[in-house]
Amino acid sequence: MAATNRHPDCDVAIIGAGFAGLYAAYKLTTLGFSVAGFEKGNDVGGVWYWNRYPGARCDCESYYYSYSFSPELEQDWNWSLRYSEQPEILRYLGHVADRFDLRRHFRFGTAVTAATFDDASGLWTVEDASGARITARFVVSAAGCLSQIQRPAIPGLDDFTGEVLYTAAWPQEGRDFTGKRVGVIGTGASGVQAISRIARQAKELVVFQRTANWVIPVWNAPTNAQFDAWVKANYRDIRAKCFTSSGGTPFDPPRAAALAVSDAERRATLEEFWGMGGIKFFSAFSDVFASVEANEVMCEFVRAYIRSIVKDPRTAALLTPNDHPIGTKRPPMDDAYYESFNLPHVKLVDIRSHPIAGMSGHTVTTTAERFELDALVLATGFDAITGALLAIDVKGPGGRSLRDEWAKGAGTYLGLGIAGFPNLFTVTGPLSPSVLANMPVAVEQHVDWIARCLATMRERGFGRIEAQRDAQSEWTAHVAQVADHTLYPRSNSWYFGSNIPGKPRQFGVYVGGFSNYRERCESVAQDGYTGFSLS
Ligand code: NA7
């Protein structure tokens, strides 16, 4: 048993001040723990701080993509759009920080570079980019699932003398593309949102597409006073539904399997759910992620939609995905994406057939064509799920390196703890429901679990907790097994780390359902933290 005799600078070091870090600071300090928070951005917000590109918006409706911990906050805050855009979500997080006086717990503009556990004292030392250090009994990583930017090696990028902008590190003051010739590389969720907005501003827009994605409309609109009043009157029930649902959302489970109903009913159901928009579309049928035939029903529906919107048949064909079942990669959501390609100054370029060969000055050259551009927008994604934690040099007892430990893939117990790394918790960590659940709900569930665990340890006089290796192996294998029973493995996606050269292929998310997962976490806690060693 490690000695815990040295007095740390704080009880808990928190990495990140996004949805997760802010709530962790609130919850832990409410329970009387001292915390020291680190945030690389200059203010709170996490992904909503960095991703300020035009059109950045949440794909979940704001009434449930929000905190549930404060009924007063729920009643006081009003959203202007059903699906809020980045500035409003950032304002909300700023309001939460002010309201609960949370900024005082964080050092901003401070990236954590290393976290080292000392076996003798039982303490973590957390070091930031300036070399400053603090010691803490526990570390809670709230570093995010989509916060480590991927900057791919695109031929000639360094020779492009126009402006290069990453959607995930957008200038604080924004950019006006009026009268400009703009290129966008990347047609994932970020690229799609940016494209439909930039298309309406720029003089010319060239979209460099490597892989087409299935884009679902959300039918965004201003909020409706009547619906808002209903939400506010029923918030407890809505939140309870989120916490007991498979996706952390307040939706009813699918009514039927696509393959179990008549053609006419299938069609009517698809129309109905398409009309609801957004992720609700995937609740149309229960077998969409399990059966290729059922999935194909949905694909055909969206193919027909693309053909009906995009006037040029060649462009429509290029925009139609052909390499993955719908939903197995994160489907971008936007109301004006396909329409953008009907605008005369918007051009779709297939860089799968004719890759970018080089750049020079303002010229981008593919193996087939040349384009003169003033700015290039890179919407090229993230080293997701594990990237932000592995960007930190995490060392456990005996100098055990997390990077070495995860060299062949991440292993975690419930996505909360890691064997060999005591007193380290990850919020929405690898192999938890994370990005396939509604994030604020997943965040609150994890932070509440961690807070309860720390309070129980304090009560019972424990100073150290560590995931057991066999429990971790069982969980890690279970996560893979559950994913293997779905269609997800039929895609190359950031869920699998496929977008990062050399990253081991591993499904990083638990897809067995958020409610099942929450129940499992509950029973682990109730049974005295089974699968963890406490000392
Ligand atoms: P994504 O979904 O990873 O999309 C990245 C896009 O960038 C995708 O279209 C990629 O094409 C493209 N890409 C990446 N590298 C290259 C290179 N080297 N050349 C050309 N094209 C490239 O990231 P997003 O930011 O859009 O979305 C991430 C999540 O954030 C999103 O799912 C939401 O949850 C929020 P590819 O498909 O690899 O051919």
mmCIF file of C-alpha atoms and ligand atoms in Angstrom, residues 146 150 152-154 167 185-191 208 210-211 213 329-330 351-352 379-382 494 499, ligand 1:
data_model
loop_
_atom_site.group_PDB
_atom_site.id
_atom_site.type_symbol
_atom_site.label_atom_id
_atom_site.label_comp_id
_atom_site.label_asym_id
_atom_site.label_seq_id
_atom_site.Cartn_x
_atom_site.Cartn_y
_atom_site.Cartn_z
ATOM 1 C CA LEU A 146 -12.756 15.706 -29.942
ATOM 2 C CA GLN A 150 -5.568 16.384 -36.678
ATOM 3 C CA PRO A 152 -2.817 15.950 -41.960
ATOM 4 C CA ALA A 153 0.168 16.048 -44.277
ATOM 5 C CA ILE A 154 -1.504 17.425 -47.408
ATOM 6 C CA THR A 167 -12.219 24.666 -38.258
ATOM 7 C CA ILE A 185 -10.834 20.224 -47.388
ATOM 8 C CA GLY A 186 -12.917 17.777 -45.386
ATOM 9 C CA THR A 187 -16.589 16.867 -45.573
ATOM 10 C CA GLY A 188 -17.221 15.441 -42.095
ATOM 11 C CA ALA A 189 -19.583 17.094 -39.621
ATOM 12 C CA SER A 190 -17.466 20.261 -39.329
ATOM 13 C CA GLY A 191 -16.795 20.650 -43.050
ATOM 14 C CA PHE A 208 -12.316 19.044 -51.943
ATOM 15 C CA ARG A 210 -12.280 12.535 -50.431
ATOM 16 C CA THR A 211 -15.215 10.604 -49.008
ATOM 17 C CA ASN A 213 -20.961 11.352 -46.028
ATOM 18 C CA LYS A 329 -19.662 7.010 -39.408
ATOM 19 C CA ARG A 330 -20.820 10.107 -37.573
ATOM 20 C CA ILE A 351 -9.911 14.189 -54.561
ATOM 21 C CA ARG A 352 -10.401 10.439 -54.149
ATOM 22 C CA ALA A 379 -12.042 20.549 -41.607
ATOM 23 C CA THR A 380 -9.890 17.480 -41.286
ATOM 24 C CA GLY A 381 -10.942 16.209 -37.890
ATOM 25 C CA PHE A 382 -9.395 15.096 -34.649
ATOM 26 C CA TRP A 494 -12.657 8.206 -36.224
ATOM 27 C CA ASN A 499 -8.344 8.785 -39.641
HETATM 28 P P1 NA7 B 1 -14.142 14.129 -39.406
HETATM 29 O O1 NA7 B 1 -15.497 13.603 -39.273
HETATM 30 O O2 NA7 B 1 -12.999 13.254 -39.016
HETATM 31 O O3 NA7 B 1 -13.973 14.574 -40.920
HETATM 32 C C1 NA7 B 1 -12.718 14.914 -41.441
HETATM 33 C C2 NA7 B 1 -12.835 15.154 -42.918
HETATM 34 O O4 NA7 B 1 -11.562 15.544 -43.410
HETATM 35 C C3 NA7 B 1 -13.239 13.914 -43.694
HETATM 36 O O5 NA7 B 1 -14.038 14.310 -44.776
HETATM 37 C C4 NA7 B 1 -11.890 13.392 -44.182
HETATM 38 O O6 NA7 B 1 -11.962 12.608 -45.330
HETATM 39 C C5 NA7 B 1 -11.173 14.677 -44.466
HETATM 40 N N1 NA7 B 1 -9.734 14.505 -44.445
HETATM 41 C C6 NA7 B 1 -8.967 14.175 -43.385
HETATM 42 N N2 NA7 B 1 -7.669 14.115 -43.751
HETATM 43 C C7 NA7 B 1 -7.634 14.401 -45.071
HETATM 44 C C8 NA7 B 1 -6.598 14.499 -46.023
HETATM 45 N N3 NA7 B 1 -5.330 14.254 -45.705
HETATM 46 N N4 NA7 B 1 -6.917 14.815 -47.295
HETATM 47 C C9 NA7 B 1 -8.207 15.054 -47.624
HETATM 48 N N5 NA7 B 1 -9.242 14.972 -46.786
HETATM 49 C C10 NA7 B 1 -8.950 14.653 -45.507
HETATM 50 O O7 NA7 B 1 -13.945 15.483 -38.592
HETATM 51 P P2 NA7 B 1 -15.004 16.620 -38.276
HETATM 52 O O8 NA7 B 1 -14.279 17.714 -37.591
HETATM 53 O O9 NA7 B 1 -15.793 16.968 -39.462
HETATM 54 O O10 NA7 B 1 -15.993 15.938 -37.279
HETATM 55 C C11 NA7 B 1 -15.527 15.353 -36.072
HETATM 56 C C12 NA7 B 1 -16.625 15.334 -35.071
HETATM 57 O O11 NA7 B 1 -16.719 16.599 -34.421
HETATM 58 C C13 NA7 B 1 -17.987 15.151 -35.625
HETATM 59 O O12 NA7 B 1 -18.265 13.849 -35.941
HETATM 60 C C14 NA7 B 1 -18.876 15.720 -34.562
HETATM 61 O O13 NA7 B 1 -19.070 14.767 -33.540
HETATM 62 C C15 NA7 B 1 -18.076 16.849 -34.044
HETATM 63 P P3 NA7 B 1 -12.053 10.983 -45.221
HETATM 64 O O14 NA7 B 1 -13.434 10.706 -44.733
HETATM 65 O O15 NA7 B 1 -11.013 10.577 -44.206
HETATM 66 O O16 NA7 B 1 -11.764 10.495 -46.558
#
